[in-house]
Amino acid sequence: MKTVYLGLSGDIIHPGIINIIKEASKHGEVIVGLLTDSAIASHKRLPYLTWEQRFNVVENIKGVCKVVPQEEWSYIPNLKKYKPNAIIHGDDWKSGHLSKEREEVIALMKEMGGQVIEIPYTKGVNSSALNEAMRSLGTTPDIRLKTLRRLIQIKKPIRIMEAHSGISALIIENIEVEKKDGVHSFDGIWSSSLTDSASKGKPDIEAVDLTTRLLDLANILECTTKPIIFDGDTGGKPEHFVFTVRTLERNGISAVIIEDKIGLKKNSLFGTEVNQELASIEEFSEKLSAGKRAQVTKDFMIIARLESLIAGMPVSDALERARAYVTAGADGIMIHSKEKSGDDIKEFCQKFRAEYTGIPIILVPTTYNHFTEEELTSWGATIIIYANHMLRSSYPAMKNTAESILTNERSLEADKLCMSIQEIIELIPGGK
Ligand code: SPV
Ligand code: MG
């Protein structure tokens, strides 16, 4: 019996998939190469279902003989391994970023004496269109919360961008850039205390309370599905922090980051002088442990943020604290610095990585921003947070528009600086 290979993510089963399986089975036994989470995450958003759940669904579809994992985005390794007589694909791969993959598959199948079957892509009902529709339906707190840990297991680096409003979060949810190695997008959202306060015209001094922060976050939660990392400032008193943990967890937030500062909080990047006192290692460790004891799910993450370098202490102090915080239960370490060279951060990352291979390192490269994601990852970084760029870029845009209207005494000239009313209506899910 001949075999036909079909690569699938199998997250959303729709008539187009049933159709291609039916077509494939006319040519032989259908082997489905079910893409693993990491194969998908290199090019697209993480599937809603886990690989095991998708396996369960796909192996029960009529016409499917066998389901095997496809560990790479490319079909080539599995085609070489399973040597099917044919591969079947929708004809949508003739153009766009899949066309190179198509050429390679055609060449290999020719070499192996096999066939490439292309069938018309089902317009309207396809995974991309359904994905879009599912996004507008939203997600559940449980699925969203778990997504960060799933990403940590399969992807480096994880790219997180700050959002301070529903509309800025919508951009992060939807923006994609097609690159040679696939489609790049943001993996999640940073709920920043700095940009949250600044967007309200308030200073970043831990003056905006949790209830207010969560009220704003509700807008972001409503219009997005990506995981959220919450900037918890110092976490407050341990007695308060345990409530924060539960509240964040209940809302489907994936992680909270708390920093080991005491006294009146100032933003870490403010000024050039050392302006912050550090908490004692014991006190901060106890706060972390209290938070870990309070969480209900096993998936929520509490990340310790080291302020040693901001407070003018050496890398050795940061390392000593990192060890203690990991022992206290921290699920990850964020190291912060306002040093432009990045030398201190690099030294910390390399030394910490030599001791701990599995604990995520989180970096916020605001000042040492000349390093690429690839370079930061090579030091050992797991998550990269762009902590304030959506807010910092929106302010000059609004200021230009306001100045243009004042200068011209009408809004005609400002129109080219603005998106159209139609575009803004269509941007909002359900607005069309
Ligand atoms: C924030 O975004 O509020 C942060 C990160 O705490 S930073 O501003 O870089 O300290
Ligand atoms: Mg902050």
Short mmCIF file of C-alpha atoms and ligand atoms in Angstrom, two decimals, residues 162 190-197 204 213 231-233 257 259 261 265-270 305 307 310 334 336-337 364-367 385-388, ligand 1:
data_model
loop_
_atom_site.label_atom_id
_atom_site.label_comp_id
_atom_site.label_asym_id
_atom_site.label_seq_id
_atom_site.Cartn_x
_atom_site.Cartn_y
_atom_site.Cartn_z
CA GLU A 162 4.85 46.31 27.22
CA TRP A 190 4.45 43.10 30.01
CA SER A 191 2.17 44.95 32.36
CA SER A 192 4.62 47.66 33.40
CA SER A 193 4.25 49.79 36.51
CA LEU A 194 6.13 52.63 34.79
CA THR A 195 3.97 52.81 31.68
CA ASP A 196 0.76 52.11 33.57
CA SER A 197 1.44 55.06 35.90
CA ASP A 204 6.20 55.36 38.96
CA ARG A 213 -3.72 48.26 38.03
CA ASP A 231 5.27 44.05 37.17
CA GLY A 232 4.58 43.67 40.90
CA ASP A 233 7.04 46.40 42.01
CA ILE A 257 8.02 39.88 38.94
CA GLU A 259 12.06 43.47 43.00
CA LYS A 261 14.16 47.10 46.93
CA LYS A 265 10.26 53.15 45.35
CA LYS A 266 11.69 55.02 42.39
CA ASN A 267 11.90 53.73 38.85
CA SER A 268 15.14 51.77 38.51
CA LEU A 269 16.24 53.62 35.39
CA PHE A 270 15.74 57.09 36.93
CA ARG A 305 14.09 40.79 40.24
CA GLU A 307 18.32 45.32 41.90
CA ILE A 310 20.99 49.35 40.01
CA MET A 334 15.26 38.99 36.33
CA HIS A 336 18.29 44.69 35.87
CA SER A 337 20.91 47.32 35.12
CA VAL A 364 15.04 44.16 30.18
CA PRO A 365 17.46 45.64 27.65
CA THR A 366 16.32 49.27 27.76
CA THR A 367 19.75 50.86 28.22
CA ILE A 385 11.11 42.26 27.89
CA TYR A 386 10.74 45.49 25.91
CA ALA A 387 9.45 47.33 28.94
CA ASN A 388 8.20 50.73 27.84
C1 SPV B 1 8.61 48.86 34.52
O1 SPV B 1 8.42 48.71 33.30
O2 SPV B 1 7.82 49.46 35.24
C2 SPV B 1 9.80 48.29 35.15
C3 SPV B 1 10.97 48.02 34.33
O3 SPV B 1 9.80 48.11 36.34
S1 SPV B 1 11.99 49.40 34.45
O4 SPV B 1 11.23 50.57 34.18
O5 SPV B 1 13.05 49.20 33.47
O6 SPV B 1 12.55 49.44 35.80
#
